[in-house]
mmCIF file of C-alpha atoms and ligand atoms in Angstrom:
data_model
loop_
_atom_site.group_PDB
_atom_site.id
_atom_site.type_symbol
_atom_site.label_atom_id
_atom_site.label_comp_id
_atom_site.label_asym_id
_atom_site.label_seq_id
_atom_site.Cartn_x
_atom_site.Cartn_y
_atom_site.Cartn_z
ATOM 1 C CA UNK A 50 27.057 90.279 54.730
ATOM 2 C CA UNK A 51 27.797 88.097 57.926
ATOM 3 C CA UNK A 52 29.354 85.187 57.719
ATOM 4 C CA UNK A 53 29.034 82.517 60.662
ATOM 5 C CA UNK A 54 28.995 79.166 61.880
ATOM 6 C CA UNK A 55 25.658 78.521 60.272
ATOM 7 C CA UNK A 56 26.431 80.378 56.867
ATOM 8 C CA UNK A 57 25.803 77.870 53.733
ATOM 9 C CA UNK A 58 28.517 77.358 50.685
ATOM 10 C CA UNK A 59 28.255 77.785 47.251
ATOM 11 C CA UNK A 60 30.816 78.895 44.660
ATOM 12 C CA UNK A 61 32.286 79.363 41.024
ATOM 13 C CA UNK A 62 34.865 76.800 40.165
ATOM 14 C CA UNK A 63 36.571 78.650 37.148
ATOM 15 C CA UNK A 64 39.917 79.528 35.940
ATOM 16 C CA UNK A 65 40.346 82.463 35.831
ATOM 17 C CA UNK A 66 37.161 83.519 37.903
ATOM 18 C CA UNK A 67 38.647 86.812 39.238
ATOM 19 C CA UNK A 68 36.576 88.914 36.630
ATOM 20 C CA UNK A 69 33.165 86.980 37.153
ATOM 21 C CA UNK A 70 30.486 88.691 38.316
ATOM 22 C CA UNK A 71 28.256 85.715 39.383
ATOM 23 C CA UNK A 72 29.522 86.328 42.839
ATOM 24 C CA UNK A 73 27.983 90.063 43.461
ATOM 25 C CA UNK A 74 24.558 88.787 41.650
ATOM 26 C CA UNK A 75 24.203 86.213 43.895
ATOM 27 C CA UNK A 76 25.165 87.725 47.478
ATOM 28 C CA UNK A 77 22.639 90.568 46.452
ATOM 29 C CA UNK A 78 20.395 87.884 46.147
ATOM 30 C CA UNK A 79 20.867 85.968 49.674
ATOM 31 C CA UNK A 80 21.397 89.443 51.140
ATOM 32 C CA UNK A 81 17.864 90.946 49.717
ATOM 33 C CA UNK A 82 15.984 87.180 50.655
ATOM 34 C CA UNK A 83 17.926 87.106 54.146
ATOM 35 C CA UNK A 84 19.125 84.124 53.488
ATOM 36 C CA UNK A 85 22.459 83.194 55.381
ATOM 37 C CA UNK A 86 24.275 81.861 52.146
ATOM 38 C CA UNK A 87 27.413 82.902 50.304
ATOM 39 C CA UNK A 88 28.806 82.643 47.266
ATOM 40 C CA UNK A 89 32.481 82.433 46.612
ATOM 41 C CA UNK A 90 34.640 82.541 43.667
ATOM 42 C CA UNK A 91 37.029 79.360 43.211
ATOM 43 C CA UNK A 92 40.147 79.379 41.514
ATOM 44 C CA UNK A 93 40.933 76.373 40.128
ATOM 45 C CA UNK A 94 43.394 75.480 37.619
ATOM 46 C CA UNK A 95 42.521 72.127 34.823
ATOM 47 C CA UNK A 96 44.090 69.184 36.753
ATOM 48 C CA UNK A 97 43.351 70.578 40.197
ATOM 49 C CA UNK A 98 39.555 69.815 39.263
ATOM 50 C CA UNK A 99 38.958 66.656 40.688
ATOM 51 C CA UNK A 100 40.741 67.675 44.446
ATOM 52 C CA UNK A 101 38.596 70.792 44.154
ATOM 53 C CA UNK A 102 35.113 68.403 43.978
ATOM 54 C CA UNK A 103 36.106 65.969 46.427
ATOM 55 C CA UNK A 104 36.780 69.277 48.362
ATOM 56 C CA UNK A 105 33.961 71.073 48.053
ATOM 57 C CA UNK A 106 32.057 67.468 49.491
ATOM 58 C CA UNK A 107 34.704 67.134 52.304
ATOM 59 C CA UNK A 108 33.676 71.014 53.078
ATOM 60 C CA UNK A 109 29.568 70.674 53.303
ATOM 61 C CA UNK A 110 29.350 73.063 50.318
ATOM 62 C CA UNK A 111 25.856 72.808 48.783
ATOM 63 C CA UNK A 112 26.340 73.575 45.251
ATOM 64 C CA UNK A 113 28.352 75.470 43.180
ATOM 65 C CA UNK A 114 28.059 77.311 39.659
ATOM 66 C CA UNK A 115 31.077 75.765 36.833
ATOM 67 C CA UNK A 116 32.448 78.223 34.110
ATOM 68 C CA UNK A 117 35.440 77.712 31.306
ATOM 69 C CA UNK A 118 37.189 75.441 31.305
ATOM 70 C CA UNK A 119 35.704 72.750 33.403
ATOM 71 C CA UNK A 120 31.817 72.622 31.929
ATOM 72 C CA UNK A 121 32.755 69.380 30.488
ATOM 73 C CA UNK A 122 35.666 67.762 32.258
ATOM 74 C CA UNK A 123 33.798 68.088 35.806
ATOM 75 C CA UNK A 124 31.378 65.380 34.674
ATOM 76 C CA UNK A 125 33.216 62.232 35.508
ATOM 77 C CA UNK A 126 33.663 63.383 39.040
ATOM 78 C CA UNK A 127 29.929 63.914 39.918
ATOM 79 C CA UNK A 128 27.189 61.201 40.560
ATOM 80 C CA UNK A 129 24.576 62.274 38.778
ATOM 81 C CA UNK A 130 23.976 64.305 35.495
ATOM 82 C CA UNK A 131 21.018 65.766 34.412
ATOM 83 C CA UNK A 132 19.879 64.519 31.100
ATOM 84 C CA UNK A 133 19.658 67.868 29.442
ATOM 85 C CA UNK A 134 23.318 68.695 30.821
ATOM 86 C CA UNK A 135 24.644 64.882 29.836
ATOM 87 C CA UNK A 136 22.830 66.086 25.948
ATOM 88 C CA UNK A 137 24.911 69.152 25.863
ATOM 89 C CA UNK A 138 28.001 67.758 27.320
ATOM 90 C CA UNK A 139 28.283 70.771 29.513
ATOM 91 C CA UNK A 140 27.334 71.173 33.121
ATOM 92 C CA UNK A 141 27.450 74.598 34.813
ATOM 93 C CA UNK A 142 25.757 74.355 37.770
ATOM 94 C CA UNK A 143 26.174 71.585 40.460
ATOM 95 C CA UNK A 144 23.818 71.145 43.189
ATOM 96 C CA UNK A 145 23.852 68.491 46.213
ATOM 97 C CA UNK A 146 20.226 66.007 46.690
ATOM 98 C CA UNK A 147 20.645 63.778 49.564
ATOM 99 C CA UNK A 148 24.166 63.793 49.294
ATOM 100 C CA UNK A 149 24.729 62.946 45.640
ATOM 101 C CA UNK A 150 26.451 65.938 43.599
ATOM 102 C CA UNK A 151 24.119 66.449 40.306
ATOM 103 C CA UNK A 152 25.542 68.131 37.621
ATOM 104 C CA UNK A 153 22.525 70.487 35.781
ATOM 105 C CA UNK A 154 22.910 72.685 32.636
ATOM 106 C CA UNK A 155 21.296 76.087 33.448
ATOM 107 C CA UNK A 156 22.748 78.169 29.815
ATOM 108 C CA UNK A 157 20.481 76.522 27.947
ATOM 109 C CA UNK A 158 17.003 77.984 29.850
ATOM 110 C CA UNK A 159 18.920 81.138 31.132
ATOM 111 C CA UNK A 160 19.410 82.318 27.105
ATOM 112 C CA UNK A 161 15.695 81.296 26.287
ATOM 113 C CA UNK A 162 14.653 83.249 29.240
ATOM 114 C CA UNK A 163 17.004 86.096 27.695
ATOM 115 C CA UNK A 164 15.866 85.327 24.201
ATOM 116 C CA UNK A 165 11.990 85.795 25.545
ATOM 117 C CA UNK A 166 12.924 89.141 27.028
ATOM 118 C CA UNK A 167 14.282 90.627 24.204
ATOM 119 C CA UNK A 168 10.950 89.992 22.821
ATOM 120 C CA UNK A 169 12.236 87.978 19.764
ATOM 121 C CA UNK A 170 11.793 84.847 18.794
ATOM 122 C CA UNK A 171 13.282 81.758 17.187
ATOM 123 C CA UNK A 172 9.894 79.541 16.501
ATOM 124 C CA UNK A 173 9.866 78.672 12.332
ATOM 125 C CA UNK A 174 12.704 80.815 12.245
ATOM 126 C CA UNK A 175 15.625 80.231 10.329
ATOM 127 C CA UNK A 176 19.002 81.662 13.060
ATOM 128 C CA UNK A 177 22.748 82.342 12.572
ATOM 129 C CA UNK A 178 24.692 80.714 15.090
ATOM 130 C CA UNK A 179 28.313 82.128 15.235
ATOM 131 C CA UNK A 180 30.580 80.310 17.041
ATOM 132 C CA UNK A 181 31.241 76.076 17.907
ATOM 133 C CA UNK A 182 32.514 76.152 21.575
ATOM 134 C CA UNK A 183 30.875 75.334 25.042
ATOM 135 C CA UNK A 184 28.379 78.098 24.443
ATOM 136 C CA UNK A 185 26.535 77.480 20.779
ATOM 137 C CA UNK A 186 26.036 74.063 22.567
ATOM 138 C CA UNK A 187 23.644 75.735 24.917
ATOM 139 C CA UNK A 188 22.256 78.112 22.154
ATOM 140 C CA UNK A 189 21.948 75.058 19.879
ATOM 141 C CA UNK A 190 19.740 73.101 22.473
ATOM 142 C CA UNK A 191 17.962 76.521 23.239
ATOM 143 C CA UNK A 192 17.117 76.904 19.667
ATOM 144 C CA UNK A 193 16.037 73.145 19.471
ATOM 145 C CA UNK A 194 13.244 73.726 21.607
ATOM 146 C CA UNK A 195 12.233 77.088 20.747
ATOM 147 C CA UNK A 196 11.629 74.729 17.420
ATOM 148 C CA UNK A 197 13.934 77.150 14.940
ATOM 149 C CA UNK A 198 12.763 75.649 11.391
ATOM 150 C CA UNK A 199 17.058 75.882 10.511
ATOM 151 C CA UNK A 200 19.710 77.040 12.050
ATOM 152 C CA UNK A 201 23.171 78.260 10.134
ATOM 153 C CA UNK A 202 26.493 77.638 11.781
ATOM 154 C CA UNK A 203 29.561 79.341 10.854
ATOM 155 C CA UNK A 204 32.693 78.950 12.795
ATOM 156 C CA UNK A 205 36.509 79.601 12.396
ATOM 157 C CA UNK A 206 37.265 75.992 12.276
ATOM 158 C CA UNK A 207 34.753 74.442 10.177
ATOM 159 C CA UNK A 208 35.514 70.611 10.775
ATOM 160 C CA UNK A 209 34.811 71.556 14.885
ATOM 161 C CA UNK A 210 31.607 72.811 13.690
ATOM 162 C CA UNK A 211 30.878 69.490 11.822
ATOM 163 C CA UNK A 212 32.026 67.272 14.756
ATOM 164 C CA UNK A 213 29.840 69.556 17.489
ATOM 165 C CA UNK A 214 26.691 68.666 14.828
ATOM 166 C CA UNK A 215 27.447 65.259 14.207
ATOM 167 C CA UNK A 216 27.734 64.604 18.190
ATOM 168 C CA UNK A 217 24.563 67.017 18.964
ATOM 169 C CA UNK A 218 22.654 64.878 16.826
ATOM 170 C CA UNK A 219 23.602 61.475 18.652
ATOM 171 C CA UNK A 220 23.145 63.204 22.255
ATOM 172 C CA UNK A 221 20.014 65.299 21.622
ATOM 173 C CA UNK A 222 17.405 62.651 20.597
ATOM 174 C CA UNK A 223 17.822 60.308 24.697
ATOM 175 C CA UNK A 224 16.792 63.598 26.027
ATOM 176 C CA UNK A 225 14.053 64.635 23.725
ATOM 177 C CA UNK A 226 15.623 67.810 21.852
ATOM 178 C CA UNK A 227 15.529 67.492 17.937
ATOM 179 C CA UNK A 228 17.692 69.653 16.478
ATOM 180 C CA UNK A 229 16.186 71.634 13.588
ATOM 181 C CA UNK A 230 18.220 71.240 10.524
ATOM 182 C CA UNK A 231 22.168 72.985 10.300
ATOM 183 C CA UNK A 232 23.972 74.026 7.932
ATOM 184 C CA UNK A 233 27.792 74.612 8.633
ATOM 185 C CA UNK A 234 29.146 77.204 6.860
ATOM 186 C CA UNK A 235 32.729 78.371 6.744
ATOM 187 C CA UNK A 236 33.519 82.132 7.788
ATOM 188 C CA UNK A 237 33.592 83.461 4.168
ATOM 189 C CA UNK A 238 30.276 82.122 3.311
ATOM 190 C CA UNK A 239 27.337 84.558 3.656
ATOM 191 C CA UNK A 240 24.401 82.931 5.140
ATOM 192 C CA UNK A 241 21.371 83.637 2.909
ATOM 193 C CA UNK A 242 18.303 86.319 3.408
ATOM 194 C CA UNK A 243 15.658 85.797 5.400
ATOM 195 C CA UNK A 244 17.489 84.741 8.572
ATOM 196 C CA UNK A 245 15.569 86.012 11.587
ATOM 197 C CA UNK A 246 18.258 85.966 14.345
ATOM 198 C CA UNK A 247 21.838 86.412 14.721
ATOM 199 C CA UNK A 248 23.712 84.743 17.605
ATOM 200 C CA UNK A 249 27.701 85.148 18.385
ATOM 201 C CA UNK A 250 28.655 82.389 20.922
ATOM 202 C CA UNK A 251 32.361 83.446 20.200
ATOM 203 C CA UNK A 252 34.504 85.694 21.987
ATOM 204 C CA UNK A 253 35.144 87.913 19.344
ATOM 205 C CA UNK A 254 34.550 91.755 20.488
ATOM 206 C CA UNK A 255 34.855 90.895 23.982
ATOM 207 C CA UNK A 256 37.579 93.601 26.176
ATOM 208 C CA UNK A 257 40.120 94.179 25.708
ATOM 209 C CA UNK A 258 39.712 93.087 22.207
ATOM 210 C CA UNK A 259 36.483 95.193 21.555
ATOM 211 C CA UNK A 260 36.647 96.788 18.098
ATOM 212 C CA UNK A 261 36.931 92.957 16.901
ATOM 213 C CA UNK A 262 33.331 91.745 15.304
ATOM 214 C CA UNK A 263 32.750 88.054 14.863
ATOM 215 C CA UNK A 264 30.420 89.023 11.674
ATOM 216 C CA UNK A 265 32.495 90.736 8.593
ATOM 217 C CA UNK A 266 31.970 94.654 9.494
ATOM 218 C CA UNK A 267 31.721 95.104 5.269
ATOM 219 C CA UNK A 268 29.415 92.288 4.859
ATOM 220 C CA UNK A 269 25.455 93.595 5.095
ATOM 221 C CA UNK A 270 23.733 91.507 7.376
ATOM 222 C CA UNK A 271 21.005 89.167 5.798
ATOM 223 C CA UNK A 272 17.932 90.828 4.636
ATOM 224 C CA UNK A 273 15.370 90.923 7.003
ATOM 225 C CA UNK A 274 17.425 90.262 10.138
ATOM 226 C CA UNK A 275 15.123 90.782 13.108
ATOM 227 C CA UNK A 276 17.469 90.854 16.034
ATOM 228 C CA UNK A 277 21.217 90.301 17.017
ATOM 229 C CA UNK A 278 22.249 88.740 20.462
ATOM 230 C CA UNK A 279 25.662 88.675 21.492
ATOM 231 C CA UNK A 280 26.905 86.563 24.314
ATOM 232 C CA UNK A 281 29.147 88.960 25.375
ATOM 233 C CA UNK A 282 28.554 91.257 28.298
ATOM 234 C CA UNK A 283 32.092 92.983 28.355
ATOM 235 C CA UNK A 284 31.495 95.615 27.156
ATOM 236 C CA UNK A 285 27.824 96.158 26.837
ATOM 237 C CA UNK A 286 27.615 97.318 23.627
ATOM 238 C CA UNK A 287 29.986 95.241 21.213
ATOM 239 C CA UNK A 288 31.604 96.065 18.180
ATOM 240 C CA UNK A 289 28.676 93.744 16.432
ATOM 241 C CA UNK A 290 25.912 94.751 18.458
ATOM 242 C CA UNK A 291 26.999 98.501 17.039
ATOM 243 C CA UNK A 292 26.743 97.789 13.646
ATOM 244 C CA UNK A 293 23.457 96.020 14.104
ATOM 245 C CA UNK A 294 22.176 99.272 15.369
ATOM 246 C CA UNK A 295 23.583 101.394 12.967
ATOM 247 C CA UNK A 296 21.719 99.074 10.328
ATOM 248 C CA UNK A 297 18.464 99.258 12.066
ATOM 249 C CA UNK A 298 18.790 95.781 13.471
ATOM 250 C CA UNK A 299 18.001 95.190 17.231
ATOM 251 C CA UNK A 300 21.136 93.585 19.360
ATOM 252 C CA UNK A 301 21.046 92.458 22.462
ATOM 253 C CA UNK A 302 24.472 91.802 25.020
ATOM 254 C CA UNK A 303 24.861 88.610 27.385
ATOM 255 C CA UNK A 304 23.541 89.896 30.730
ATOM 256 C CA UNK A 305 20.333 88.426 29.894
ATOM 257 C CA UNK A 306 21.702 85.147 29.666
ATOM 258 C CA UNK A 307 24.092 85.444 32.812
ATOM 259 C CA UNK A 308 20.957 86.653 34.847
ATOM 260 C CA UNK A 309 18.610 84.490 33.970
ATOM 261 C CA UNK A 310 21.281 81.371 34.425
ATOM 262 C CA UNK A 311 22.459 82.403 37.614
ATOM 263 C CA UNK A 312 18.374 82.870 38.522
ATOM 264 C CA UNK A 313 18.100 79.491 38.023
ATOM 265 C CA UNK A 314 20.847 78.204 39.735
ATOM 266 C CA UNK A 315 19.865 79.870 42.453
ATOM 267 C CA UNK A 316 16.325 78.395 42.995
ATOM 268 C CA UNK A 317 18.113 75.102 42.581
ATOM 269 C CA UNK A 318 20.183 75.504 45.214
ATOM 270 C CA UNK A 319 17.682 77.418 47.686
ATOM 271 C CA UNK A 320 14.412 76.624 46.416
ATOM 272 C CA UNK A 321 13.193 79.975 46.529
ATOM 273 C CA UNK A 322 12.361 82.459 43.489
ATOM 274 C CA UNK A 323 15.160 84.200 42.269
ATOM 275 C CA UNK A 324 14.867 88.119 43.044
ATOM 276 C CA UNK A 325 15.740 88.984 39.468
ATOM 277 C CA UNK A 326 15.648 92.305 39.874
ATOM 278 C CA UNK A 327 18.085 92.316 42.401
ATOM 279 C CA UNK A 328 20.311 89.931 40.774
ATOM 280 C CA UNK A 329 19.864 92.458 37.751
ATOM 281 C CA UNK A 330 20.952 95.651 39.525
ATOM 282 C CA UNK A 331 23.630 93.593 41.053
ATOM 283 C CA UNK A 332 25.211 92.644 37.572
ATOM 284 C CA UNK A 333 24.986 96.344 35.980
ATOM 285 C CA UNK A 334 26.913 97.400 39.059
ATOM 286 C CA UNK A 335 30.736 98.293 38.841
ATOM 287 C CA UNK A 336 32.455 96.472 41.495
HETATM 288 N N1 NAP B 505 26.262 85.488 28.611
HETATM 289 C C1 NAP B 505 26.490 84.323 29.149
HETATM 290 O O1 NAP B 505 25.876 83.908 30.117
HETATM 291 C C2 NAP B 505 27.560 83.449 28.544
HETATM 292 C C3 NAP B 505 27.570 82.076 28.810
HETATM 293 C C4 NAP B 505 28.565 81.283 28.233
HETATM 294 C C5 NAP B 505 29.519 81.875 27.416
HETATM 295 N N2 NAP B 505 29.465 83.217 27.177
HETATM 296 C C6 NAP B 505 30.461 83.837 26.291
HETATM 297 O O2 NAP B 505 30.526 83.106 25.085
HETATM 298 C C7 NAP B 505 31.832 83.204 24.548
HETATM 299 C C8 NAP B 505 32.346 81.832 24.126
HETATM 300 O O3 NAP B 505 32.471 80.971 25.234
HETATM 301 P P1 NAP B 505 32.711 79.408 25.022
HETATM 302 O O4 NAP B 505 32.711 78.808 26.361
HETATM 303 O O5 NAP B 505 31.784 78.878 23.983
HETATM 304 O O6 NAP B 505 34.191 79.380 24.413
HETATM 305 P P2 NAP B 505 34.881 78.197 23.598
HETATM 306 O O7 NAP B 505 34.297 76.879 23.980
HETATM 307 O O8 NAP B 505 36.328 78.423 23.723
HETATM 308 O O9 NAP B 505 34.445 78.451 22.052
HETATM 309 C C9 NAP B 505 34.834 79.610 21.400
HETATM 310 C C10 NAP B 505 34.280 79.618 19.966
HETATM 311 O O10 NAP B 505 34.630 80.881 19.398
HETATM 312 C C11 NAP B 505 35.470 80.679 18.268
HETATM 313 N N3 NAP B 505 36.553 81.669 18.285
HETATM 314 C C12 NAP B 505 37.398 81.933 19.312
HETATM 315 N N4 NAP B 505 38.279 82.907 18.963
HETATM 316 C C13 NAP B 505 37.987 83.234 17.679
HETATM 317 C C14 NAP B 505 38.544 84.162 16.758
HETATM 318 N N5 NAP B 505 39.558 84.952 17.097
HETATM 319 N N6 NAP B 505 37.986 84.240 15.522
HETATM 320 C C15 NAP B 505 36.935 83.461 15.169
HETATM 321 N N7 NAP B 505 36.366 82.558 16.007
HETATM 322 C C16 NAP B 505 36.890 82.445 17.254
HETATM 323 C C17 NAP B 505 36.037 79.289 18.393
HETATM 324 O O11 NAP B 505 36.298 78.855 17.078
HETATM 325 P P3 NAP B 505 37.259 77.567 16.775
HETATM 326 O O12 NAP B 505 36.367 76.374 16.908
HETATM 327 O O13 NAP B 505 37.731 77.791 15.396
HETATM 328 O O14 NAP B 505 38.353 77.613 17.812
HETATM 329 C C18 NAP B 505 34.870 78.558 19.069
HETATM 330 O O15 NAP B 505 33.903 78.185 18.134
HETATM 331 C C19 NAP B 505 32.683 83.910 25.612
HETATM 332 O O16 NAP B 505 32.788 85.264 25.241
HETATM 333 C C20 NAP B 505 31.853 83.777 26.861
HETATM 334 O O17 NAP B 505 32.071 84.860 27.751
HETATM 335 C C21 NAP B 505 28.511 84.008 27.724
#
C-alpha cells in the first residue's frame, strides 16, 4: 500500500478497535480495485466522540465505518440520517454527499446478505432472537423484512428486551418495516417447537470467554430447528454453534455479516462493487 498526497480517508471510530478486522478487509479491497484509499482504525474513547467527527470533517476524510460504543451516540453530531439507520437507532457507517456527513445502517442488509448465503431463510418463519443490544436491533429489522411470521426474544434482562420492542415498534412503521409479532421471553423460558432459526446477538461464547453458550448447553434445541447463526466471529466455531452441530442443526459464525456490511460500506463510499471475495480472504486471514 502507498500512501500519498492524493490518498483518500476512511476509518473505524471504535473503542477499543485494536482487534477489528474491518481494516485488513477493506485495504485488500482498495489494494485489489487500485484504488488509492485507506482505511484506518480510530481510537476513540465515549466523550471524545464529538472532537473525533468534527475532526474527521476538518481532515477531508470521506467516510468512516462506527462500531461499539458509538452506533447510537454519533447521531446528534451528523447532518443527515438515513431513515432505516434513524428506525434502528444505530448508525455504523458514515459517508460524506456534498459535504453533509450521512449516517447509514449497513448491519441490517450485511446479515440478510449473510442470512441468504447460508441458504436459510426467515420468510413465514417463526426465529429465536438471543440477545437485546445494538445488534438484535439490526437482526430485528433484518427479520422484519425477510417477513418472519414471529420472532421470540429472550434476553438476560427482560425489561431491556420489552423497552427495545416497545421503541422498535414506534420507530419501524416512518420507515416502512413492520415488525412481525415478539414475544419476550426471559432466559429460563424455552421457546416452543417449530422455531426455524436461532440467532445469538449476545456476546456470550465470544474469546476469551469461549466455552460460554448463550443457549442452555442441557436444554434441546426446539424441534425442528433449521439453522443456528451466531454473531460471533471470534472464534469461528462457538461453543453454540458446536452443539448445534453435534445435534444435527446447521450454525453459521458472524463473518458473513461483517463481510457483507463492510461490502456495503464500501460501495457507499467508492461507488464501485465490493470485491467480496477479496474482502473474504482478507477477513479469514491471521494478521
Ligand atoms: N458479525 C457482525 O458483523 C456483528 C455485528 C454487530 C455485533 N456483533 C456481535 O454481536 C455481539 C453483541 O453486540 P452488541 O453491540 O449488540 O452488544 P450490546 O449492545 O452490549 O448488547 C449485548 C446483549 O447481550 C446480552 N449479554 C451480554 N452479556 C451477557 C451475559 N453474560 N449473559 C447473557 N446475556 C448477555 C445483553 O443482555 P442485557 O440486556 O441483559 O445486558 C444484551 O442484550 C458482540 O459479540 C458483537 O461482536 C457482530
Amino acid at each position: 500500500m502507498r500512501i500519498r498526497g492524493t490518498t483518500r480517508l476512511v476509518g473505524l471510530l471504535g473503542w477499543p478497535v485494536a482487534h477489528s478486522r474491518s481494516p485488513q478487509m477493506h485495504n485488500a479491497a482498495f489494494a485489489a480495485l487500485g484504488l488509492d484509499w485507506v482505511y484506518v482504525p480510530l481510537p476513540v474513547a465515549p466523550p471524545d466522540l464529538e472532537a473525533a467527527i468534527r475532526g474527521l470533517r476538518a481532515m477531508g476524510f470521506l467516510g468512516a465505518n462506527v462500531t461499539v460504543p458509538h452506533k447510537t451516540a454519533v447521531i446528534p453530531y451528523l447532518d443527515e440520517i438515513s431513515p432505516l439507520a434513524r428506525a434502528i437507532g444505530a448508525v455504523n457507517t458514515l459517508r460524506v454527499v456534498e459535504g453533509r456527513w450521512v449516517g447509514e445502517n449497513t448491519d441490517v442488509e450485511g446479515f440478510r446478505q449473510a442470512l441468504a448465503e447460508t441458504g436459510l431463510s426467515a420468510r413465514g418463519q417463526a426465529v429465536v432472537v438471543l440477545g437485546a443490544g445494538g445488534a438484535a436491533r439490526s437482526v430485528l429489522a433484518a427479520l422484519a423484512m425477510e417477513e418472519a411470521r414471529e420472532i421470540f426474544l429472550i434476553n438476560r434482562s427482560y425489561e431491556r428486551a420489552v423497552r427495545l420492542i416497545a421503541e422498535l415498534s414506534e420507530t419501524f412503521p416512518p420507515a416502512g418495516l413492520r415488525l412481525p409479532p415478539v414475544h419476550v421471553l426471559r432466559p429460563e423460558e424455552p421457546p416452543p417447537e417449530g422455531v426455524a432459526l436461532l440467532i445469538n446477538t449476545t456476546p456470550v461464547g465470544m474469546a476469551p470467554e469461549i466455552e460460554a453458550s448463550p443457549w442452555p448447553p442441557e436444554r434441546p434445541f426446539p424441534w425442528g430447528l433449521q439453522g443456528v447463526i451466531d454473531l460471533i466471529y471470534e472464534p469461528p466455531q462457538t461453543r453454540l454453534m458446536a452443539l448445534a452441530e453435534e445435534a444435527g442443526i446447521p450454525a453459521f459464525n458472524g463473518l458473513g455479516m461483517l463481510l457483507h456490511q463492510g461490502a456495503r460500506a464500501f460501495t457507499l463510499w467508492t461507488g464501485q462493487e465490493a470485491p467480496l471475495e477479496v474482502m473474504r480472504a482478507a477477513l479469514l486471514e491471521d494478521v
